PDB file of N, CA and C in Angstrom:
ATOM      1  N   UNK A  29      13.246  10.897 -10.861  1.00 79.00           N
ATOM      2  CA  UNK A  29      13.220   9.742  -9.996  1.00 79.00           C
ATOM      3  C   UNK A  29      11.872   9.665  -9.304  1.00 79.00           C
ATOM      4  N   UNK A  30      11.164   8.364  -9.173  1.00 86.00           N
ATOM      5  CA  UNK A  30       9.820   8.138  -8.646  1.00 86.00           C
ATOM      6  C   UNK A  30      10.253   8.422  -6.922  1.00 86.00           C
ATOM      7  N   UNK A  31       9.084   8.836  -6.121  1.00 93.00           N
ATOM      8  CA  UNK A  31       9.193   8.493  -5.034  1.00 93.00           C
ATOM      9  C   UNK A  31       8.600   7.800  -4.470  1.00 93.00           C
ATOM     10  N   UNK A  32       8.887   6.954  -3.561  1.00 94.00           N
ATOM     11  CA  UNK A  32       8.346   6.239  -3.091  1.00 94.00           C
ATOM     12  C   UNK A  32       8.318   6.312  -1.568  1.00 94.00           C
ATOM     13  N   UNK A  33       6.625   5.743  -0.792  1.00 96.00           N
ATOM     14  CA  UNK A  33       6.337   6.111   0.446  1.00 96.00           C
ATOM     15  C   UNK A  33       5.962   4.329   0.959  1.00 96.00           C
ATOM     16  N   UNK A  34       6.409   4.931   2.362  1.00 96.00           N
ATOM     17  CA  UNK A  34       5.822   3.416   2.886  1.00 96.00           C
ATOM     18  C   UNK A  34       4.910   3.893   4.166  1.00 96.00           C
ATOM     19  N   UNK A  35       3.898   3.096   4.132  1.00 97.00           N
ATOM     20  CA  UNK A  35       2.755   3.705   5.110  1.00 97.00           C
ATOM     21  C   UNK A  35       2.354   2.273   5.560  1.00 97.00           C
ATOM     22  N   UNK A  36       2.138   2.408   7.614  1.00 95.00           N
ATOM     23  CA  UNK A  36       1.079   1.625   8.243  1.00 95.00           C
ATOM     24  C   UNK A  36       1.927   1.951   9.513  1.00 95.00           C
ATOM     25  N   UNK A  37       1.700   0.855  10.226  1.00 94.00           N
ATOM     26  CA  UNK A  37       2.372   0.742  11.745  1.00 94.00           C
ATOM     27  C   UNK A  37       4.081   1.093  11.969  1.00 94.00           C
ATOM     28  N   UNK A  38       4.289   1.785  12.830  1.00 94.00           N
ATOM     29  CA  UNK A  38       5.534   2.236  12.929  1.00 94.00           C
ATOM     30  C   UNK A  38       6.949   0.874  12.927  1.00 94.00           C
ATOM     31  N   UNK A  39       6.232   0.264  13.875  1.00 93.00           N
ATOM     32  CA  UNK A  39       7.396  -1.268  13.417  1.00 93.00           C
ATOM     33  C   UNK A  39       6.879  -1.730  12.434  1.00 93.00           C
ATOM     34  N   UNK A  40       6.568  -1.817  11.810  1.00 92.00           N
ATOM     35  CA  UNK A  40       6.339  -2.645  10.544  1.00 92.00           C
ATOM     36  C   UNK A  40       7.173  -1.871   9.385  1.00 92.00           C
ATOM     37  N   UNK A  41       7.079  -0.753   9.454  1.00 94.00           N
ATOM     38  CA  UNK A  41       7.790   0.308   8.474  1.00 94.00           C
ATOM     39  C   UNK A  41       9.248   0.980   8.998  1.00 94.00           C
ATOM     40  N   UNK A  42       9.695   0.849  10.107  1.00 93.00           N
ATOM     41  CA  UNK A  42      10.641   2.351  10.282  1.00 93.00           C
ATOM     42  C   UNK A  42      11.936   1.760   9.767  1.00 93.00           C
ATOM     43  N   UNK A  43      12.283   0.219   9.119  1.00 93.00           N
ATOM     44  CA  UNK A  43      13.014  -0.583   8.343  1.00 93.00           C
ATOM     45  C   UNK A  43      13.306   0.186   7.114  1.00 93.00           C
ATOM     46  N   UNK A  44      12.110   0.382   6.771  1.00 93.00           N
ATOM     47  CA  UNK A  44      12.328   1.239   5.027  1.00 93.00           C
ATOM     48  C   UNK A  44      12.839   2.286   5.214  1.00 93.00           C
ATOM     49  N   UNK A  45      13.182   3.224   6.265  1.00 93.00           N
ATOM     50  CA  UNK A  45      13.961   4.507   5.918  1.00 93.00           C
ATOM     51  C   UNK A  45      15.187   4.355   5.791  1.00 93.00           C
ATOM     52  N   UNK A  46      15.677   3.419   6.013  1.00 93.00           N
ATOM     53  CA  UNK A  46      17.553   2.833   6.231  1.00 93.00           C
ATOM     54  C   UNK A  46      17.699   2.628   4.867  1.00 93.00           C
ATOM     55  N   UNK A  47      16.625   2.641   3.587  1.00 92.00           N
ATOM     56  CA  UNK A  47      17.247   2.272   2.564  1.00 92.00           C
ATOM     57  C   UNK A  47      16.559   3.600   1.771  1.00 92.00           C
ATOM     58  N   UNK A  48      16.264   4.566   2.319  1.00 91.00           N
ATOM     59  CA  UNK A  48      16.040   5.608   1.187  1.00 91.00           C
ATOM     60  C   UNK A  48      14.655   5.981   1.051  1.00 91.00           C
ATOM     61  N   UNK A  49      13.568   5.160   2.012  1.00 94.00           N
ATOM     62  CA  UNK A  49      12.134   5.481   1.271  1.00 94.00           C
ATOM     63  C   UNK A  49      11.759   6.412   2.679  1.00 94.00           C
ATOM     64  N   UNK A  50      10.489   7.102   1.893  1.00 96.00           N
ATOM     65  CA  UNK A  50       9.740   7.857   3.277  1.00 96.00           C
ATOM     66  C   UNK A  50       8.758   7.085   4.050  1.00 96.00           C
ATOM     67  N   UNK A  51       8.617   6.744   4.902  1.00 97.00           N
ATOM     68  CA  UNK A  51       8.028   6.152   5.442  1.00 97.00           C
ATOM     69  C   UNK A  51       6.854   7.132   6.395  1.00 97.00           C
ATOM     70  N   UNK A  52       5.764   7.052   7.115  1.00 97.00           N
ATOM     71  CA  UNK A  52       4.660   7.228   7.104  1.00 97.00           C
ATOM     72  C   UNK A  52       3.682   6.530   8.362  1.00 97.00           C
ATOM     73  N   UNK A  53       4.019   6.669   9.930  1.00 97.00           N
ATOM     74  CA  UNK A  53       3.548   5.832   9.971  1.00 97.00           C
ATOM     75  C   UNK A  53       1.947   6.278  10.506  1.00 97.00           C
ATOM     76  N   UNK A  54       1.152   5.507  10.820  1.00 96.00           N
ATOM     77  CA  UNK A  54      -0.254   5.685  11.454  1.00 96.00           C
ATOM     78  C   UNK A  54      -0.432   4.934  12.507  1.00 96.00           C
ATOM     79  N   UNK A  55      -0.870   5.782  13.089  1.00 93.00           N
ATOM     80  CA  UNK A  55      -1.240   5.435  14.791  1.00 93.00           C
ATOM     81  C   UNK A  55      -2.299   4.510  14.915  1.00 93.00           C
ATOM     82  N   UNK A  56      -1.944   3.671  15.216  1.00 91.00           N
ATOM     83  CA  UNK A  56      -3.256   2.695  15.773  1.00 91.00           C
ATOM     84  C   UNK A  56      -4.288   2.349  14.357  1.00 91.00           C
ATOM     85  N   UNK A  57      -3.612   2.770  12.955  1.00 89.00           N
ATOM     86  CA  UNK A  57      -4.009   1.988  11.994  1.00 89.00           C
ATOM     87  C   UNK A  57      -5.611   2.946  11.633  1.00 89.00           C
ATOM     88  N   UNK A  58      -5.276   4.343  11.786  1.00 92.00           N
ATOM     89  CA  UNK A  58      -6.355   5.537  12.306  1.00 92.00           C
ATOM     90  C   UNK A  58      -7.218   5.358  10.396  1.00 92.00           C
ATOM     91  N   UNK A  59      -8.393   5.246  10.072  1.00 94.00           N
ATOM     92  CA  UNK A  59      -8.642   5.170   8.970  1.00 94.00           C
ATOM     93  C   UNK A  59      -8.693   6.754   8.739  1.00 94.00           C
ATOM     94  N   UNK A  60      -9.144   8.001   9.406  1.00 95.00           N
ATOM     95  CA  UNK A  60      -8.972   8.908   9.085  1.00 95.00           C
ATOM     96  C   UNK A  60      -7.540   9.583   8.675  1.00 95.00           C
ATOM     97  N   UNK A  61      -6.740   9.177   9.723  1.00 96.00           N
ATOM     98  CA  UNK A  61      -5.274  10.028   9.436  1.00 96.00           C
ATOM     99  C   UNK A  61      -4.441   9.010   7.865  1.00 96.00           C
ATOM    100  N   UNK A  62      -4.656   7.723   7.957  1.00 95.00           N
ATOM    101  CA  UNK A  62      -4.706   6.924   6.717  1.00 95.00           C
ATOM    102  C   UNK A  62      -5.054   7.878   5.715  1.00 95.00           C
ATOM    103  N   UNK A  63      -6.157   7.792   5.484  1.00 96.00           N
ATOM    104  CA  UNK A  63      -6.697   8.529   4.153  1.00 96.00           C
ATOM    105  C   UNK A  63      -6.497   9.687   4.277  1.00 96.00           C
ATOM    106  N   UNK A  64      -6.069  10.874   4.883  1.00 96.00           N
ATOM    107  CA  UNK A  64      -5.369  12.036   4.614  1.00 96.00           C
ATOM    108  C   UNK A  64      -3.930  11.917   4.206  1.00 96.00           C
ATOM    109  N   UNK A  65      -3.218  11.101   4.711  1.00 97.00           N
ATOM    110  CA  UNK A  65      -1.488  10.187   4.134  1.00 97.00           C
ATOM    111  C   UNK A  65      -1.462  10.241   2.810  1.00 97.00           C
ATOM    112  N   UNK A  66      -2.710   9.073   2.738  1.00 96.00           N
ATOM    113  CA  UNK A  66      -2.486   8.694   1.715  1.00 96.00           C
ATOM    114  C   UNK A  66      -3.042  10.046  -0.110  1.00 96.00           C
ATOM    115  N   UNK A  67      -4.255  10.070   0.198  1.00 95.00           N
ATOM    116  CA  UNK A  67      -4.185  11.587  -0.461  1.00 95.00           C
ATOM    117  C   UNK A  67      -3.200  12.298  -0.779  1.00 95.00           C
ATOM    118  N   UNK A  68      -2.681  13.131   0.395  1.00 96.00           N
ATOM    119  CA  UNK A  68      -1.688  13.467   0.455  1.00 96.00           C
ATOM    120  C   UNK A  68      -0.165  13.522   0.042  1.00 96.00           C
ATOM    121  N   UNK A  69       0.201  11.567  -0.236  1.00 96.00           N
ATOM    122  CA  UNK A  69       1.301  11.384  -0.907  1.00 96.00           C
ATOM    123  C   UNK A  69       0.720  11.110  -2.522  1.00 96.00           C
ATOM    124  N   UNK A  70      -0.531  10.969  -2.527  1.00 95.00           N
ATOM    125  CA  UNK A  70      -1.186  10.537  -3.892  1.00 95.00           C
ATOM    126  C   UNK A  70      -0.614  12.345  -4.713  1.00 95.00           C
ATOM    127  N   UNK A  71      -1.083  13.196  -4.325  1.00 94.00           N
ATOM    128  CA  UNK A  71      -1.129  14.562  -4.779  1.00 94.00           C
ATOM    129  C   UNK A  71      -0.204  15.042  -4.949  1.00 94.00           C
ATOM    130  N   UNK A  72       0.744  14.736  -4.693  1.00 94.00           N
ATOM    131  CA  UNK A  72       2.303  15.374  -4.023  1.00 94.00           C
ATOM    132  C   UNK A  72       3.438  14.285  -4.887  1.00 94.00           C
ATOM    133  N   UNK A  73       3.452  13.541  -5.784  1.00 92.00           N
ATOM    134  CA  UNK A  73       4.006  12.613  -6.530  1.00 92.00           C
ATOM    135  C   UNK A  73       4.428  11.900  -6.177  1.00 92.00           C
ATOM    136  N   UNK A  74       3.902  11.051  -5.203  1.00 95.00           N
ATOM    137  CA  UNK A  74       4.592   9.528  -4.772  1.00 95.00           C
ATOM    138  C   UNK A  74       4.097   8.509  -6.038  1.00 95.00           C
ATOM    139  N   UNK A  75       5.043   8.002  -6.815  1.00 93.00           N
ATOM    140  CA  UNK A  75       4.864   7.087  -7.798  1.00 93.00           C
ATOM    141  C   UNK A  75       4.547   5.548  -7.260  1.00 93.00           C
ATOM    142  N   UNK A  76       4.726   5.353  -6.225  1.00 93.00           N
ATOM    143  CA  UNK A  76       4.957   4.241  -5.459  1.00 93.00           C
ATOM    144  C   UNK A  76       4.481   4.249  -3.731  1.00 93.00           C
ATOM    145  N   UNK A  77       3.657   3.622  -3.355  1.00 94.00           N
ATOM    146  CA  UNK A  77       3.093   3.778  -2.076  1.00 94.00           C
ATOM    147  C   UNK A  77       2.617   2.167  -1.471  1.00 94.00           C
ATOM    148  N   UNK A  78       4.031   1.891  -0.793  1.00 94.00           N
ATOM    149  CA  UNK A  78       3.481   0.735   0.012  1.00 94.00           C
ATOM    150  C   UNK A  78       2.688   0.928   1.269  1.00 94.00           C
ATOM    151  N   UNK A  79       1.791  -0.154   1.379  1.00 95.00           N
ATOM    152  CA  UNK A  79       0.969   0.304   2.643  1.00 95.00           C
ATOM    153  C   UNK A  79       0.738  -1.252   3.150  1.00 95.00           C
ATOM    154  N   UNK A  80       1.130  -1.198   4.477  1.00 94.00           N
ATOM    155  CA  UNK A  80       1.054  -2.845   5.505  1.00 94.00           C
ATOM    156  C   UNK A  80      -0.835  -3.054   4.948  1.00 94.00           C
ATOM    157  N   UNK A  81      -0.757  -4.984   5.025  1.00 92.00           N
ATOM    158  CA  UNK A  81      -2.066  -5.088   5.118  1.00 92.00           C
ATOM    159  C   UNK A  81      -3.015  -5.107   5.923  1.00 92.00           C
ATOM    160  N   UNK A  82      -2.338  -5.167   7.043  1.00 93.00           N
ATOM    161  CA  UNK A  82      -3.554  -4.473   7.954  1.00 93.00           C
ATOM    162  C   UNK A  82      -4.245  -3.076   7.764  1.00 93.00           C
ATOM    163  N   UNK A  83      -3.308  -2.071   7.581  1.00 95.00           N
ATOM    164  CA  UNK A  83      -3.584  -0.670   7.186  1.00 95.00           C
ATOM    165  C   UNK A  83      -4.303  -0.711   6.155  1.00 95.00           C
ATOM    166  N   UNK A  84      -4.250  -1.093   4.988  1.00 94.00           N
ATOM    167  CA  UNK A  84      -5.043  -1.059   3.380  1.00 94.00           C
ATOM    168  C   UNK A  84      -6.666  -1.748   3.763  1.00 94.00           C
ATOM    169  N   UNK A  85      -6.935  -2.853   4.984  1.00 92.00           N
ATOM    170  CA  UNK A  85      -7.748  -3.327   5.320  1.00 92.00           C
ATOM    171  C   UNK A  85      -8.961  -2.216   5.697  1.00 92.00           C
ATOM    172  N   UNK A  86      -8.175  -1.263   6.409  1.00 94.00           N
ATOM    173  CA  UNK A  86      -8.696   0.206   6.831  1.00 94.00           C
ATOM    174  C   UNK A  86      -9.352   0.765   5.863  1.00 94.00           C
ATOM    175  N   UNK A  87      -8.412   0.870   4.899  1.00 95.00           N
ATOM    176  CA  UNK A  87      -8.380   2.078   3.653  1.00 95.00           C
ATOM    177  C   UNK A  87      -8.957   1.555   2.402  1.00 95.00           C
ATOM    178  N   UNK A  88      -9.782   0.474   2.455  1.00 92.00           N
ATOM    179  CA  UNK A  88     -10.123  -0.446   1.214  1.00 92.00           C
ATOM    180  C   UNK A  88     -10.656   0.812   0.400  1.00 92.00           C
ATOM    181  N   UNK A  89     -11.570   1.827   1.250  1.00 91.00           N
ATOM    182  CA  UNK A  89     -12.597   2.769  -0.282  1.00 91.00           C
ATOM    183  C   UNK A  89     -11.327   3.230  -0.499  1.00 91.00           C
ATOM    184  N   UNK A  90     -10.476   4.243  -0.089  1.00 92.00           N
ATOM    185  CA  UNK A  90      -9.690   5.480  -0.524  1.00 92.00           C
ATOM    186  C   UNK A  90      -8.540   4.435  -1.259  1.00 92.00           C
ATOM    187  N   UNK A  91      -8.282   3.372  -1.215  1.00 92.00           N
ATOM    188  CA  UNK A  91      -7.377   2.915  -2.232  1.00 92.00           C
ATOM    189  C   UNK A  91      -7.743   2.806  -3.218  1.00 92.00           C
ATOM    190  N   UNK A  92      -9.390   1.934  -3.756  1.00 90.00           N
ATOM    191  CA  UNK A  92      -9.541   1.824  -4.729  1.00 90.00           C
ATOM    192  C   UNK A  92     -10.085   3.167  -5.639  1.00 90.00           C
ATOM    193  N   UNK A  93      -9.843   3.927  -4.911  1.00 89.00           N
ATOM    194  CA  UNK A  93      -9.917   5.591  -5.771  1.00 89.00           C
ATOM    195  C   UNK A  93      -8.608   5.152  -6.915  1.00 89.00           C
ATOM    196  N   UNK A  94      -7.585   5.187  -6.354  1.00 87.00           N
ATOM    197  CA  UNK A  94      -6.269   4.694  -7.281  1.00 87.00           C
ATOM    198  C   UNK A  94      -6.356   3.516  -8.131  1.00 87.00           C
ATOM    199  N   UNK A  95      -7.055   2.458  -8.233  1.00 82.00           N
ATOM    200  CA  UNK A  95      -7.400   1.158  -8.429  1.00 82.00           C
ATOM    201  C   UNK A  95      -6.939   1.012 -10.635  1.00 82.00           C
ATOM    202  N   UNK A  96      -7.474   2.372 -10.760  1.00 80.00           N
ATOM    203  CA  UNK A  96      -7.597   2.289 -12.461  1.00 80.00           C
ATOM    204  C   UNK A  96      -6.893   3.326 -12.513  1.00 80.00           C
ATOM    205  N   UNK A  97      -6.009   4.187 -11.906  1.00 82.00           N
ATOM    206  CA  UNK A  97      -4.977   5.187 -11.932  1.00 82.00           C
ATOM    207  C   UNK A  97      -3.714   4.814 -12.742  1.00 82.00           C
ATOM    208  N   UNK A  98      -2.939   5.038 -13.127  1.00 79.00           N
ATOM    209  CA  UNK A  98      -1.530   4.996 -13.549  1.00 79.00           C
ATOM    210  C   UNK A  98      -0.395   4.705 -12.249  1.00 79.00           C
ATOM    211  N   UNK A  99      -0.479   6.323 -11.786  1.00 86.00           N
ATOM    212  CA  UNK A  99       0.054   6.690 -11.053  1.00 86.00           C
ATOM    213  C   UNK A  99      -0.774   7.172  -9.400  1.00 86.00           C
ATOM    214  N   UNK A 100      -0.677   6.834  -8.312  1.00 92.00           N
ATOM    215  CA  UNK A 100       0.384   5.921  -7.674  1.00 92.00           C
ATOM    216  C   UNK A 100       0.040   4.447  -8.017  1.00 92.00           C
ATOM    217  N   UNK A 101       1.363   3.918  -7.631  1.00 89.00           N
ATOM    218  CA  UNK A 101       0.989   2.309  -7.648  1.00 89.00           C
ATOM    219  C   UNK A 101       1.260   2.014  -6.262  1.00 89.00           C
ATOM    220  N   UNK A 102      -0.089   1.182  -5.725  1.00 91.00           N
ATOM    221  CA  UNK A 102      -0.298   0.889  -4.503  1.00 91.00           C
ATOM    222  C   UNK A 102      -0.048  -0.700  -4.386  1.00 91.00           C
ATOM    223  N   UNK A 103       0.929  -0.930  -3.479  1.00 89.00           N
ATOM    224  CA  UNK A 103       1.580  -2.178  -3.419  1.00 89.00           C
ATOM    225  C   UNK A 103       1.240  -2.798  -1.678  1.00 89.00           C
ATOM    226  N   UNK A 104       0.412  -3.711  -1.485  1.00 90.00           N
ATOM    227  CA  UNK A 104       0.183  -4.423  -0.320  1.00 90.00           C
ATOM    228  C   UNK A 104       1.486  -4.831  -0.090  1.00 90.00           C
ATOM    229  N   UNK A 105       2.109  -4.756   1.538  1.00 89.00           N
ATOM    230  CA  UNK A 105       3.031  -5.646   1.837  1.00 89.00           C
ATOM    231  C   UNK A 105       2.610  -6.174   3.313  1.00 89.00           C
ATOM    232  N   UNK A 106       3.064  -7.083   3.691  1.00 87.00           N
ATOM    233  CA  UNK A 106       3.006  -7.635   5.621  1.00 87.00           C
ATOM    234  C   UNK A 106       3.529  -6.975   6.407  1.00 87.00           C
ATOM    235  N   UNK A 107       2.791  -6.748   7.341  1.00 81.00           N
ATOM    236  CA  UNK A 107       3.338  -5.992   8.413  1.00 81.00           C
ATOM    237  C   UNK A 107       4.263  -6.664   9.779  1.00 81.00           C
ATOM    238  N   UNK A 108       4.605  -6.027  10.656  1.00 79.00           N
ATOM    239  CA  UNK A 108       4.860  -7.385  11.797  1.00 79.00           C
ATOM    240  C   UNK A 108       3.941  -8.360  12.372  1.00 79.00           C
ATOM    241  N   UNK A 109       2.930  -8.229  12.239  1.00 76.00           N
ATOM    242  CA  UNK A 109       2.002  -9.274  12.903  1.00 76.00           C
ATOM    243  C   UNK A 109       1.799 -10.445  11.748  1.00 76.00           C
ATOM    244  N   UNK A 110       1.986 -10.618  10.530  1.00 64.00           N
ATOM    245  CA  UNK A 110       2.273 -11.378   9.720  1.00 64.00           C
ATOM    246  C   UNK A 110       1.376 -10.785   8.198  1.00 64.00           C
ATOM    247  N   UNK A 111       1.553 -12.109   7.231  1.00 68.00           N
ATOM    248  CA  UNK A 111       0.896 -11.424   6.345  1.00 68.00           C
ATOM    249  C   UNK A 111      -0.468 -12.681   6.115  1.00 68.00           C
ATOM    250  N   UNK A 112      -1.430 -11.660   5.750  1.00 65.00           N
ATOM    251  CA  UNK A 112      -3.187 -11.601   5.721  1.00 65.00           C
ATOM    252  C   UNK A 112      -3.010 -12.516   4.216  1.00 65.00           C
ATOM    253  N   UNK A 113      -2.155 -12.226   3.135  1.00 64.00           N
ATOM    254  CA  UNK A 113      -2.485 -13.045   1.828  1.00 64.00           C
ATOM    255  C   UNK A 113      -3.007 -11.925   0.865  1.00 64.00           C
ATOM    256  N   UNK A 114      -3.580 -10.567   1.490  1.00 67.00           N
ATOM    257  CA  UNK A 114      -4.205  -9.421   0.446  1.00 67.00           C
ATOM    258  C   UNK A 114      -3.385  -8.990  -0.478  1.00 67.00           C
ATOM    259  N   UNK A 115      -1.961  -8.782   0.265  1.00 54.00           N
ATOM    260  CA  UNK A 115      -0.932  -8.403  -0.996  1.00 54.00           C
ATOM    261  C   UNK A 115      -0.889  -9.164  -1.923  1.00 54.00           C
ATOM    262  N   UNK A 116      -0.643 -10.571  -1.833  1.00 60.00           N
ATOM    263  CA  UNK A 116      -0.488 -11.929  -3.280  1.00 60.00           C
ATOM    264  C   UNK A 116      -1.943 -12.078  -3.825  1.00 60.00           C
ATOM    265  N   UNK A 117      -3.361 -11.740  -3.067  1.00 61.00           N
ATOM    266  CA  UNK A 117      -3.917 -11.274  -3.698  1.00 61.00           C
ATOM    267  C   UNK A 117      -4.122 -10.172  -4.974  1.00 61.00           C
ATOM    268  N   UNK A 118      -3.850  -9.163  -4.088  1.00 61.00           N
ATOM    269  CA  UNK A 118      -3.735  -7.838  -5.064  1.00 61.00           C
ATOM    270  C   UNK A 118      -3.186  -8.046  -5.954  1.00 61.00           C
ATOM    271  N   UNK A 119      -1.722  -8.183  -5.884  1.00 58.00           N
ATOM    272  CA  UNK A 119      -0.542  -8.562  -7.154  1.00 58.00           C
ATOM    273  C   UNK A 119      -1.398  -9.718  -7.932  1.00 58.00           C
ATOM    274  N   UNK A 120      -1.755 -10.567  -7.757  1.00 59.00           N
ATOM    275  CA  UNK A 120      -2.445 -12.050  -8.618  1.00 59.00           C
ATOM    276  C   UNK A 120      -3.654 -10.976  -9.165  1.00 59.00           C
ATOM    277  N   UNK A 121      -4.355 -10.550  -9.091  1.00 60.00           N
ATOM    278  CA  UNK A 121      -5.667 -10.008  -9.603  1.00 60.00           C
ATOM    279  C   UNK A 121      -5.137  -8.742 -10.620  1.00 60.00           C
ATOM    280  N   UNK A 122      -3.585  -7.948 -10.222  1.00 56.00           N
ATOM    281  CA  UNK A 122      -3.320  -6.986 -11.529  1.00 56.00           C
ATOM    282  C   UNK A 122      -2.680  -7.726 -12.633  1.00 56.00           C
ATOM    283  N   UNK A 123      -2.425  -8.436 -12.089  1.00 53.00           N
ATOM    284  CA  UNK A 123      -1.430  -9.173 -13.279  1.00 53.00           C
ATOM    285  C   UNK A 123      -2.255  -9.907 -14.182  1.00 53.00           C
ATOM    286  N   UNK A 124      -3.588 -10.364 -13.349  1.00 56.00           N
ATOM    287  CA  UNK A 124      -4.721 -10.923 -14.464  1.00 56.00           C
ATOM    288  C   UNK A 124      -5.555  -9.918 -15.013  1.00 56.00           C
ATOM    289  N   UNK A 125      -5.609  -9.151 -14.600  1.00 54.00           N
ATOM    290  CA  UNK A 125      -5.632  -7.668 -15.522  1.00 54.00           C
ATOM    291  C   UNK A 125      -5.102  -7.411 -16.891  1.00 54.00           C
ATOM    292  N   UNK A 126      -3.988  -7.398 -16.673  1.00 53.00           N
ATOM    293  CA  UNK A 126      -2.868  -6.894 -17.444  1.00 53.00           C
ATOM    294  C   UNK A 126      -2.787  -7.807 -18.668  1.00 53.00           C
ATOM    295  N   UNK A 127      -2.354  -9.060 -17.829  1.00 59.00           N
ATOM    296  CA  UNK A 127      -2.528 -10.553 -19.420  1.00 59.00           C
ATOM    297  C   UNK A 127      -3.403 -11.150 -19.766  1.00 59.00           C
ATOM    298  N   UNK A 128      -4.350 -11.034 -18.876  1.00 61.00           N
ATOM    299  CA  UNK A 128      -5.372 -11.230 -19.529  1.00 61.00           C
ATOM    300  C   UNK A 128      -6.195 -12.785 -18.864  1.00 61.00           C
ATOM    301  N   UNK A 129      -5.491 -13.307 -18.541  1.00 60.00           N
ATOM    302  CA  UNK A 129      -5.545 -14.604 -17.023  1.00 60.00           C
ATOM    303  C   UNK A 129      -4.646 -14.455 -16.726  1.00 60.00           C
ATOM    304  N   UNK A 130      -5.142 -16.246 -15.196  1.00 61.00           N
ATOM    305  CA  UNK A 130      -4.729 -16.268 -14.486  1.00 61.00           C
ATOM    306  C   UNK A 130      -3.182 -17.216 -14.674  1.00 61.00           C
ATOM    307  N   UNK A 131      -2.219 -16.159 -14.496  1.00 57.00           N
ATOM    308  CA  UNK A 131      -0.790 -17.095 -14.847  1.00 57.00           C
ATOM    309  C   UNK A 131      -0.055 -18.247 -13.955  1.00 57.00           C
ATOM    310  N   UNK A 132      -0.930 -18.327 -12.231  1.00 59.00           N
ATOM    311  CA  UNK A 132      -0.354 -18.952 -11.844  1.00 59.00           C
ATOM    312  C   UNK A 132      -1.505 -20.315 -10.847  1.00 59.00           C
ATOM    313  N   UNK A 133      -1.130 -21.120 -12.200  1.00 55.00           N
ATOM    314  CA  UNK A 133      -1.767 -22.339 -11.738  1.00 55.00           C
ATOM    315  C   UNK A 133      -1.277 -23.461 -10.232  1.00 55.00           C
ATOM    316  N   UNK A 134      -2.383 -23.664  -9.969  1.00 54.00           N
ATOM    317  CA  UNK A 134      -2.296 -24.539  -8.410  1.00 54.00           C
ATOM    318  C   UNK A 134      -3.026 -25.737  -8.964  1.00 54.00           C
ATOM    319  N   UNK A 135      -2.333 -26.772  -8.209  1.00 50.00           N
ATOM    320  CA  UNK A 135      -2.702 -28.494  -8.535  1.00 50.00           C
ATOM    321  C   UNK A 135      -3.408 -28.506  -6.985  1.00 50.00           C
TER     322      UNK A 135
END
């Protein structure tokens, strides 16, 4: 079974432990204690590592260490203060990766 971690601000995350995930949080959005987390769950087999977008905003170098990885898969989500658009970014830019364009056309 993959594991999966959820990392950023404590309200934004302490939701995900009620359903099974580890959650992770960082103080004040710390880019140092961030990138030791995240390392950390990278090394240790988290297959799956959500991280709020404010937090990933922090962590832009040490994510894209993972960027051409397999394993973890790093998934932007919104935090409580709302969402920035980086996650539907991110997701829109692997998926044009993957097929090769862009699948989702705007008029």
């Amino acid at each position: 079974m993959v594991k999966v971690a959820v990392m950023g601000d404590y309200d934004s995350i302490y939701g995900f432990a009620a359903v099974g995930l580890s959650t992770f949080p960082i103080k004040n959005n710390s880019a140092e204690e961030g990138s030791r987390i995240l390392r950390n769950l990278a090394e240790n087999g988290f297959g799956v590592i959500y991280i709020t977008e404010e937090l990933a905003a922090v962590l832009a170098g040490e994510i894209n260490r993972y960027r051409n990885m397999t394993s973890p898969a790093i998934i932007l989500i919104p935090g409580v203060r709302g969402n920035t658009g980086e996650g539907i970014a991110s997701v829109k830019k692997s998926v044009e990766q993957a097929v090769g364009s862009d699948i989702l056309f705007s008029d």
